[in-house]
């Protein structure tokens, strides 16, 4: 057992505040928890209070020394290019236990303290447990950032080390989108271009319409003329009595037209293509669609309808599509490409950690079109999302399915079902309702669609 290192007298003012702050915060937190009988008006049961206290104590108690990596350094200077996962791997046999080593509670996992290049991490051992801290910084204090002597202007958050390499996942934060069937069906689409052009690029004009109104009629209904119910819409009773009918995607409800809003900047829309359906390997149900970003368009004129008189004297409704200007084109834009409201993604700081509740599921797709297997630092799509409790930062274990083979040592030749084996680790970096993106961090063999994942 290694005693807690004693600081030099001259350095006491740098080290003592961190530990005294932790002890004081722990005492105050426990006292407050013991006194509080309600939370936001809801009663707190003794069992809930005990669970919260144990969680807080476990989070601040560090990890057993035996769980440290064999060559865990006593001190480590953070460098530019480091990632949180890399540093966690230096100190821990199980890197997803970083929150325990760093002494985090649940709130700090979701809003973590950032680590910057130039800071020194110090490993403290006491009574068989280990805790990692920053040298010369009181807990919760503002970290000191070492800057080279040059003129610059940037946010400190941009300097902090990321959880995983940003360049590997940035295209999936901005250029790929997982959408549900309803959103895909309701998305506006480019319908025409001047001079009957079929390929468009930056600076070109295009015409688009939102899918509002009846799809079965030759013209769209105006907002004042609601459309008739879709003929293929499924009622609960019909779905229950006809399994094949339940597999049909119901036609989405009508949407509003593309309209300029007075007093506001013109709306910008992302242009998407290749909306590939993603099916659950176990059920065969479509969980959503993966759409690829190919450009941006800005709304120049609103969509509308107008009433005209046909040669036979009958009134008819004509669609006047919205006018768009293409402001960005990563590749040629075509008639039929879909439009969705532009949504800027802001990089979120999170900590690699194990899910608090048991998780299991399957890989539904390997990103890369025709690619069959995913290796290290490649992206996979999972059949679990926000509604299943997955969140950014969750570390999951990939499983290789055990083979089935005859027992060659037995004359009866019975079939052997070999157990599943761990194949690697992955980290969830973006979640949607029913699907998630994950980065493969460690792998023994290639990952393919249908492979299972569990708790790490």
Coordinates of C-alpha atoms in Angstrom, one line a residue:
X1 CA 0.0 0.0 0.0
X2 CA 1.5 3.3 -1.0
X3 CA 0.8 6.3 1.3
X4 CA -0.6 9.5 -0.1
X5 CA 2.4 11.6 -1.2
X6 CA 3.2 14.4 1.2
X7 CA 3.6 17.8 -0.6
X8 CA 6.6 20.0 0.0
X9 CA 6.0 22.9 2.4
X10 CA 6.5 25.4 -0.4
X11 CA 3.9 23.6 -2.5
X12 CA 1.3 23.2 0.1
X13 CA -0.8 26.1 -1.2
X14 CA -1.0 24.4 -4.6
X15 CA -2.1 20.9 -3.5
X16 CA -4.1 21.3 -0.3
X17 CA -7.0 23.3 -1.8
X18 CA -8.0 20.4 -4.1
X19 CA -8.4 17.8 -1.3
X20 CA -9.8 20.2 1.2
X21 CA -12.4 21.3 -1.3
X22 CA -13.3 17.7 -2.1
X23 CA -13.7 16.8 1.6
X24 CA -15.7 20.0 2.3
X25 CA -18.0 19.5 -0.7
X26 CA -18.5 15.8 0.2
X27 CA -19.5 16.7 3.8
X28 CA -21.9 19.5 2.6
X29 CA -23.4 17.2 0.0
X30 CA -24.0 14.4 2.5
X31 CA -25.5 16.8 5.0
X32 CA -27.8 18.3 2.4
X33 CA -28.9 14.9 1.2
X34 CA -29.7 13.8 4.8
X35 CA -31.8 17.0 5.4
X36 CA -33.6 17.1 2.1
X37 CA -37.0 15.4 2.2
X38 CA -38.3 16.6 -1.2
X39 CA -36.9 17.3 -4.6
X40 CA -38.8 19.7 -6.9
X41 CA -41.9 19.0 -4.8
X42 CA -41.5 15.2 -5.0
X43 CA -40.9 13.1 -1.9
X44 CA -37.5 11.4 -1.6
X45 CA -37.6 7.9 -0.2
X46 CA -34.9 6.6 2.1
X47 CA -33.9 4.0 -0.6
X48 CA -33.5 6.8 -3.1
X49 CA -31.4 8.8 -0.7
X50 CA -29.2 5.9 0.1
X51 CA -28.7 5.1 -3.6
X52 CA -27.7 8.8 -4.4
X53 CA -25.3 8.8 -1.4
X54 CA -23.6 5.5 -2.5
X55 CA -23.3 6.8 -6.1
X56 CA -21.8 10.0 -5.0
X57 CA -19.3 8.2 -2.7
X58 CA -18.4 5.7 -5.4
X59 CA -17.8 8.5 -7.9
X60 CA -15.4 10.3 -5.6
X61 CA -13.7 7.3 -4.2
X62 CA -11.6 6.6 -7.3
X63 CA -10.8 3.1 -8.6
X64 CA -9.0 0.2 -6.9
X65 CA -5.2 0.3 -7.6
X66 CA -5.5 -3.2 -9.1
X67 CA -7.7 -1.7 -11.9
X68 CA -5.0 0.7 -13.1
X69 CA -3.1 -0.1 -16.3
X70 CA 0.1 -2.0 -15.7
X71 CA 2.2 0.9 -16.8
X72 CA 0.0 3.7 -15.6
X73 CA 2.2 6.8 -15.2
X74 CA 2.4 8.8 -11.9
X75 CA 2.3 12.0 -13.9
X76 CA 1.3 12.8 -17.4
X77 CA 1.5 16.1 -19.3
X78 CA -1.4 16.6 -21.7
X79 CA -0.3 17.2 -25.3
X80 CA -2.0 18.7 -28.3
X81 CA -3.5 15.8 -30.3
X82 CA -4.4 13.8 -27.2
X83 CA -7.9 12.4 -26.7
X84 CA -9.7 11.6 -23.5
X85 CA -9.9 7.9 -24.6
X86 CA -6.2 7.7 -25.2
X87 CA -5.4 9.2 -21.8
X88 CA -7.9 6.9 -20.1
X89 CA -6.2 4.0 -21.8
X90 CA -2.9 5.0 -20.3
X91 CA -4.2 4.9 -16.8
X92 CA -6.9 2.2 -16.8
X93 CA -7.4 -1.3 -17.9
X94 CA -11.0 -0.4 -18.6
X95 CA -10.9 3.1 -20.1
X96 CA -14.7 3.6 -19.8
X97 CA -14.2 3.8 -16.0
X98 CA -12.6 7.2 -16.5
X99 CA -15.3 9.0 -14.5
X100 CA -14.5 7.0 -11.4
X101 CA -10.7 7.7 -11.7
X102 CA -11.4 11.4 -12.3
X103 CA -13.9 11.5 -9.4
X104 CA -17.0 12.5 -11.4
X105 CA -20.6 12.4 -10.4
X106 CA -23.4 12.1 -12.9
X107 CA -23.8 15.8 -13.4
X108 CA -20.1 16.2 -14.2
X109 CA -20.2 13.3 -16.7
X110 CA -22.8 15.2 -18.7
X111 CA -21.0 18.6 -18.2
X112 CA -17.4 17.6 -17.7
X113 CA -14.5 19.7 -16.7
X114 CA -12.3 20.2 -19.7
X115 CA -8.6 19.1 -20.0
X116 CA -6.2 21.3 -21.9
X117 CA -2.7 20.7 -23.5
X118 CA 0.0 21.7 -21.1
X119 CA -1.8 20.6 -17.9
X120 CA -0.2 17.9 -15.8
X121 CA -2.3 15.0 -14.5
X122 CA -1.1 13.5 -11.2
X123 CA -2.1 10.0 -10.0
X124 CA -2.8 9.9 -6.3
X125 CA -2.9 6.5 -4.4
X126 CA -4.4 6.2 -1.0
X127 CA -5.6 3.2 1.0
X128 CA -5.6 0.9 -2.0
X129 CA -7.5 3.3 -4.3
X130 CA -6.4 5.7 -7.0
X131 CA -7.7 9.2 -8.0
X132 CA -6.5 11.3 -10.9
X133 CA -6.3 15.1 -10.6
X134 CA -4.8 18.2 -12.0
X135 CA -1.5 19.5 -10.6
X136 CA -1.8 22.9 -9.0
X137 CA -5.6 23.4 -9.5
X138 CA -8.3 23.3 -6.8
X139 CA -11.3 21.2 -7.7
X140 CA -13.7 23.1 -9.8
X141 CA -11.2 25.9 -10.5
X142 CA -10.4 27.4 -13.8
X143 CA -7.6 25.4 -15.4
X144 CA -4.4 27.1 -16.5
X145 CA -3.8 26.9 -20.2
X146 CA -0.2 27.2 -21.6
X147 CA -0.2 29.2 -24.8
X148 CA 2.8 29.6 -27.2
X149 CA 3.9 33.2 -27.8
X150 CA 1.9 34.1 -30.8
X151 CA -1.2 36.2 -31.5
X152 CA -4.4 34.2 -31.5
X153 CA -8.0 34.5 -30.7
X154 CA -10.0 31.4 -29.9
X155 CA -12.4 30.0 -27.3
X156 CA -10.8 27.8 -24.6
X157 CA -13.3 25.1 -25.3
X158 CA -11.9 24.7 -28.8
X159 CA -8.4 24.1 -27.2
X160 CA -9.6 21.3 -24.9
X161 CA -8.8 17.8 -25.9
X162 CA -11.7 15.9 -27.4
X163 CA -13.1 12.6 -26.2
X164 CA -12.2 10.9 -29.5
X165 CA -10.4 12.1 -32.7
X166 CA -12.7 14.8 -34.1
X167 CA -11.6 14.3 -37.7
X168 CA -13.0 10.8 -37.7
X169 CA -16.5 11.8 -36.8
X170 CA -17.0 15.3 -38.0
X171 CA -18.5 14.2 -41.4
X172 CA -21.1 12.3 -39.4
X173 CA -21.9 15.3 -37.3
X174 CA -22.5 17.6 -40.3
X175 CA -22.9 15.5 -43.5
X176 CA -25.0 12.5 -42.4
X177 CA -28.4 12.4 -40.9
X178 CA -30.6 9.6 -39.5
X179 CA -34.2 10.4 -40.0
X180 CA -37.4 8.4 -39.3
X181 CA -39.8 7.3 -42.1
X182 CA -42.3 10.1 -41.5
X183 CA -39.6 12.8 -41.8
X184 CA -38.3 11.2 -44.9
X185 CA -41.7 11.0 -46.6
X186 CA -42.7 14.6 -45.5
X187 CA -39.4 16.2 -46.6
X188 CA -39.7 18.9 -49.3
X189 CA -38.1 18.1 -52.6
X190 CA -36.6 19.9 -55.6
X191 CA -39.1 19.5 -58.5
X192 CA -37.8 21.7 -61.3
X193 CA -35.2 24.1 -62.6
X194 CA -35.1 26.8 -65.2
X195 CA -34.7 25.7 -68.8
X196 CA -35.5 22.1 -67.8
X197 CA -32.1 21.6 -66.3
X198 CA -31.7 18.4 -64.3
X199 CA -28.3 19.0 -62.7
X200 CA -27.7 22.1 -60.5
X201 CA -24.6 23.6 -58.8
X202 CA -23.8 26.6 -56.6
X203 CA -25.4 29.8 -57.9
X204 CA -28.2 28.1 -59.7
X205 CA -31.9 28.6 -59.1
X206 CA -34.3 25.7 -58.4
X207 CA -37.9 25.2 -57.6
X208 CA -39.2 23.1 -54.7
X209 CA -42.4 22.1 -53.0
X210 CA -43.3 20.6 -49.7
X211 CA -45.3 17.4 -49.7
X212 CA -48.6 18.9 -48.4
X213 CA -51.9 17.9 -49.9
X214 CA -53.2 14.7 -51.5
X215 CA -50.6 12.6 -53.3
X216 CA -53.3 10.8 -55.2
X217 CA -54.8 13.8 -57.0
X218 CA -53.3 15.6 -59.9
X219 CA -53.0 18.8 -57.9
X220 CA -52.3 19.7 -54.4
X221 CA -54.8 20.9 -51.9
X222 CA -54.4 24.5 -50.6
X223 CA -54.1 25.1 -46.9
X224 CA -57.8 26.1 -46.9
X225 CA -58.8 22.8 -48.6
X226 CA -57.7 19.9 -46.4
X227 CA -56.7 16.8 -48.4
X228 CA -58.6 13.6 -48.3
X229 CA -57.3 10.8 -46.0
X230 CA -54.6 8.7 -47.6
X231 CA -55.8 5.5 -49.1
X232 CA -53.0 3.5 -47.7
X233 CA -53.1 4.8 -44.2
X234 CA -53.3 2.0 -41.6
X235 CA -55.7 2.0 -38.7
X236 CA -54.8 0.0 -35.5
X237 CA -57.5 -2.5 -36.2
X238 CA -56.4 -3.1 -39.8
X239 CA -52.8 -3.5 -38.7
X240 CA -53.8 -6.0 -36.1
X241 CA -55.9 -8.1 -38.5
X242 CA -53.5 -7.9 -41.4
X243 CA -49.8 -8.4 -40.7
X244 CA -48.8 -7.5 -44.2
X245 CA -50.7 -4.2 -43.9
X246 CA -48.7 -3.4 -40.8
X247 CA -45.5 -3.6 -42.8
X248 CA -46.6 -0.8 -45.1
X249 CA -45.4 2.7 -44.2
X250 CA -48.4 4.9 -43.5
X251 CA -48.5 8.0 -45.7
X252 CA -47.4 11.0 -43.5
X253 CA -49.8 13.8 -42.6
X254 CA -49.7 16.9 -44.9
X255 CA -47.0 19.5 -44.1
X256 CA -47.1 23.2 -44.5
X257 CA -45.6 25.0 -47.5
X258 CA -42.2 26.5 -47.8
X259 CA -42.8 30.1 -46.7
X260 CA -40.7 33.2 -46.1
X261 CA -41.4 34.8 -42.7
X262 CA -41.6 38.6 -42.7
X263 CA -38.9 40.2 -40.5
X264 CA -36.7 37.1 -40.4
X265 CA -33.7 36.0 -42.6
X266 CA -34.5 33.7 -45.4
X267 CA -34.7 30.1 -44.4
X268 CA -31.8 27.8 -45.3
X269 CA -32.4 24.2 -46.2
X270 CA -30.0 21.2 -46.4
X271 CA -30.1 19.2 -49.6
X272 CA -30.0 15.4 -49.0
X273 CA -29.8 12.3 -51.2
X274 CA -29.4 8.6 -50.9
X275 CA -31.9 8.1 -48.1
X276 CA -31.0 4.5 -47.4
X277 CA -33.5 2.5 -45.2
X278 CA -32.0 0.9 -42.1
X279 CA -33.7 -2.2 -41.0
X280 CA -33.5 -4.0 -37.6
X281 CA -31.8 -7.3 -38.2
X282 CA -33.9 -9.0 -35.6
X283 CA -37.4 -7.8 -36.7
X284 CA -36.9 -6.6 -40.2
X285 CA -38.6 -3.3 -39.4
X286 CA -37.3 -0.1 -40.9
X287 CA -35.9 2.0 -38.0
X288 CA -35.1 5.0 -40.1
X289 CA -33.3 6.4 -43.1
X290 CA -29.7 7.6 -43.5
X291 CA -29.6 10.6 -45.7
X292 CA -26.3 12.1 -47.2
X293 CA -25.8 15.9 -47.2
X294 CA -24.9 17.2 -50.6
X295 CA -25.6 21.0 -50.4
X296 CA -27.5 24.0 -49.1
X297 CA -30.3 26.1 -50.6
X298 CA -31.8 29.4 -49.5
X299 CA -35.4 30.2 -49.8
X300 CA -36.0 33.1 -52.2
X301 CA -39.7 33.0 -52.8
X302 CA -42.6 31.3 -50.9
X303 CA -44.5 28.3 -52.1
X304 CA -48.2 28.9 -52.8
X305 CA -51.2 27.8 -54.8
X306 CA -53.5 29.6 -57.2
X307 CA -56.9 29.0 -58.7
X308 CA -57.3 29.1 -62.5
X309 CA -60.2 28.4 -64.9
X310 CA -59.8 25.5 -67.2
X311 CA -61.0 25.6 -70.8
X312 CA -64.1 23.6 -69.8
X313 CA -64.9 26.4 -67.3
X314 CA -64.1 24.3 -64.2
X315 CA -61.8 25.8 -61.5
X316 CA -58.5 24.1 -60.9
X317 CA -55.8 24.6 -58.3
X318 CA -52.2 25.0 -59.5
X319 CA -49.1 24.6 -57.4
X320 CA -46.6 27.5 -57.5
X321 CA -43.4 25.9 -56.1
X322 CA -41.0 27.8 -53.9
X323 CA -38.0 29.4 -55.4
X324 CA -34.6 28.4 -54.1
X325 CA -31.0 29.6 -54.7
X326 CA -28.3 26.9 -54.4
X327 CA -25.6 28.4 -52.0
X328 CA -23.5 25.2 -51.6
X329 CA -23.1 22.1 -53.6
X330 CA -20.7 19.3 -52.6
X331 CA -21.8 17.5 -55.8
X332 CA -24.3 18.1 -58.5
X333 CA -27.8 18.5 -57.2
X334 CA -30.6 16.8 -59.0
X335 CA -34.4 17.0 -59.4
X336 CA -35.9 14.9 -56.7
X337 CA -33.3 15.6 -54.0
X338 CA -34.8 16.1 -50.6
X339 CA -34.8 19.3 -48.4
X340 CA -34.7 19.5 -44.6
X341 CA -34.3 22.5 -42.3
X342 CA -30.6 23.3 -41.7
X343 CA -29.6 22.3 -38.2
X344 CA -26.1 23.4 -37.1
X345 CA -24.5 20.8 -34.9
X346 CA -22.5 22.1 -31.9
X347 CA -19.7 19.9 -30.6
X348 CA -20.7 18.6 -27.3
X349 CA -18.1 17.7 -24.6
X350 CA -18.7 14.4 -23.0
X351 CA -16.9 11.7 -21.1
X352 CA -16.5 8.0 -22.2
X353 CA -18.4 6.0 -19.7
X354 CA -20.4 2.7 -19.4
X355 CA -24.2 2.9 -19.6
X356 CA -25.9 3.2 -16.2
X357 CA -28.6 0.7 -17.3
X358 CA -28.0 -2.6 -19.2
X359 CA -27.8 -2.1 -23.0
X360 CA -27.9 -4.6 -25.8
X361 CA -28.6 -4.5 -29.5
X362 CA -27.2 -5.0 -32.9
X363 CA -25.2 -3.2 -35.6
X364 CA -27.6 -2.5 -38.4
X365 CA -25.2 -0.9 -40.9
X366 CA -21.5 -0.4 -41.6
X367 CA -20.9 3.1 -43.0
X368 CA -19.3 3.3 -46.4
X369 CA -21.9 2.1 -48.8
X370 CA -20.6 -1.2 -50.2
X371 CA -18.2 -1.8 -47.3
X372 CA -19.2 -5.1 -45.6
X373 CA -16.9 -5.0 -42.6
X374 CA -15.8 -2.1 -40.3
X375 CA -12.4 -1.9 -38.7
X376 CA -10.9 0.3 -36.1
X377 CA -11.7 4.0 -36.4
X378 CA -14.7 3.3 -38.6
X379 CA -18.4 4.2 -38.1
X380 CA -21.3 1.8 -37.5
X381 CA -25.0 2.4 -37.0
X382 CA -26.8 0.8 -34.0
X383 CA -30.4 -0.1 -33.6
X384 CA -30.7 1.7 -30.3
X385 CA -31.1 5.4 -29.6
X386 CA -32.4 8.1 -27.2
X387 CA -35.6 6.2 -26.6
X388 CA -33.6 3.2 -25.5
X389 CA -31.4 5.1 -23.0
X390 CA -28.3 5.5 -25.2
X391 CA -26.4 8.8 -24.9
X392 CA -23.3 10.3 -26.3
X393 CA -20.2 9.0 -24.5
X394 CA -21.5 5.5 -23.9
X395 CA -18.9 2.8 -24.4
X396 CA -20.3 -0.6 -25.6
X397 CA -18.7 -4.0 -26.1
X398 CA -18.9 -5.6 -29.6
X399 CA -19.6 -9.4 -29.6
X400 CA -18.5 -11.9 -32.2
X401 CA -21.2 -14.6 -32.7
X402 CA -20.0 -18.0 -31.8
X403 CA -19.9 -20.5 -34.6
X404 CA -21.9 -23.8 -34.8
X405 CA -20.1 -26.9 -35.8
X406 CA -20.3 -30.7 -35.4
X407 CA -18.3 -32.3 -32.6
X408 CA -15.7 -34.4 -34.4
X409 CA -14.8 -36.2 -31.2
X410 CA -18.2 -37.7 -30.7
X411 CA -19.4 -40.5 -33.1
X412 CA -22.9 -39.1 -32.7
X413 CA -21.6 -35.8 -34.2
X414 CA -23.8 -33.5 -32.1
X415 CA -23.9 -29.8 -33.1
X416 CA -21.8 -27.5 -30.9
X417 CA -22.9 -23.9 -30.4
X418 CA -19.7 -22.0 -29.4
X419 CA -20.3 -19.0 -27.0
X420 CA -20.1 -15.4 -28.2
X421 CA -16.7 -13.7 -27.6
X422 CA -15.9 -10.0 -27.1
X423 CA -14.6 -8.6 -30.4
X424 CA -13.9 -5.0 -29.4
X425 CA -15.2 -1.7 -28.1
X426 CA -17.0 1.3 -29.6
X427 CA -18.1 4.7 -28.4
X428 CA -21.5 6.3 -29.2
X429 CA -21.0 9.9 -30.4
X430 CA -24.4 10.8 -31.9
X431 CA -27.8 9.6 -31.0
X432 CA -31.2 9.9 -32.6
X433 CA -34.6 8.5 -31.5
X434 CA -34.1 4.9 -32.5
X435 CA -30.6 4.8 -34.1
X436 CA -27.1 5.9 -33.1
X437 CA -23.7 6.4 -34.6
X438 CA -20.7 4.8 -32.9
X439 CA -17.0 4.8 -33.5
X440 CA -15.1 1.5 -33.4
X441 CA -12.2 2.1 -30.9
X442 CA -10.7 -1.4 -30.5
X443 CA -11.3 -4.4 -32.6
X444 CA -10.0 -8.0 -33.0
X445 CA -12.0 -8.9 -36.1
X446 CA -14.1 -7.0 -38.6
X447 CA -17.5 -5.7 -37.5
X448 CA -20.5 -6.4 -39.8
X449 CA -24.2 -5.8 -39.8
X450 CA -26.0 -8.1 -37.4
X451 CA -23.2 -8.3 -34.8
X452 CA -24.4 -7.8 -31.3
X453 CA -23.3 -5.3 -28.6
X454 CA -23.6 -5.3 -24.8
X455 CA -22.3 -3.6 -21.7
X456 CA -18.5 -3.2 -21.7

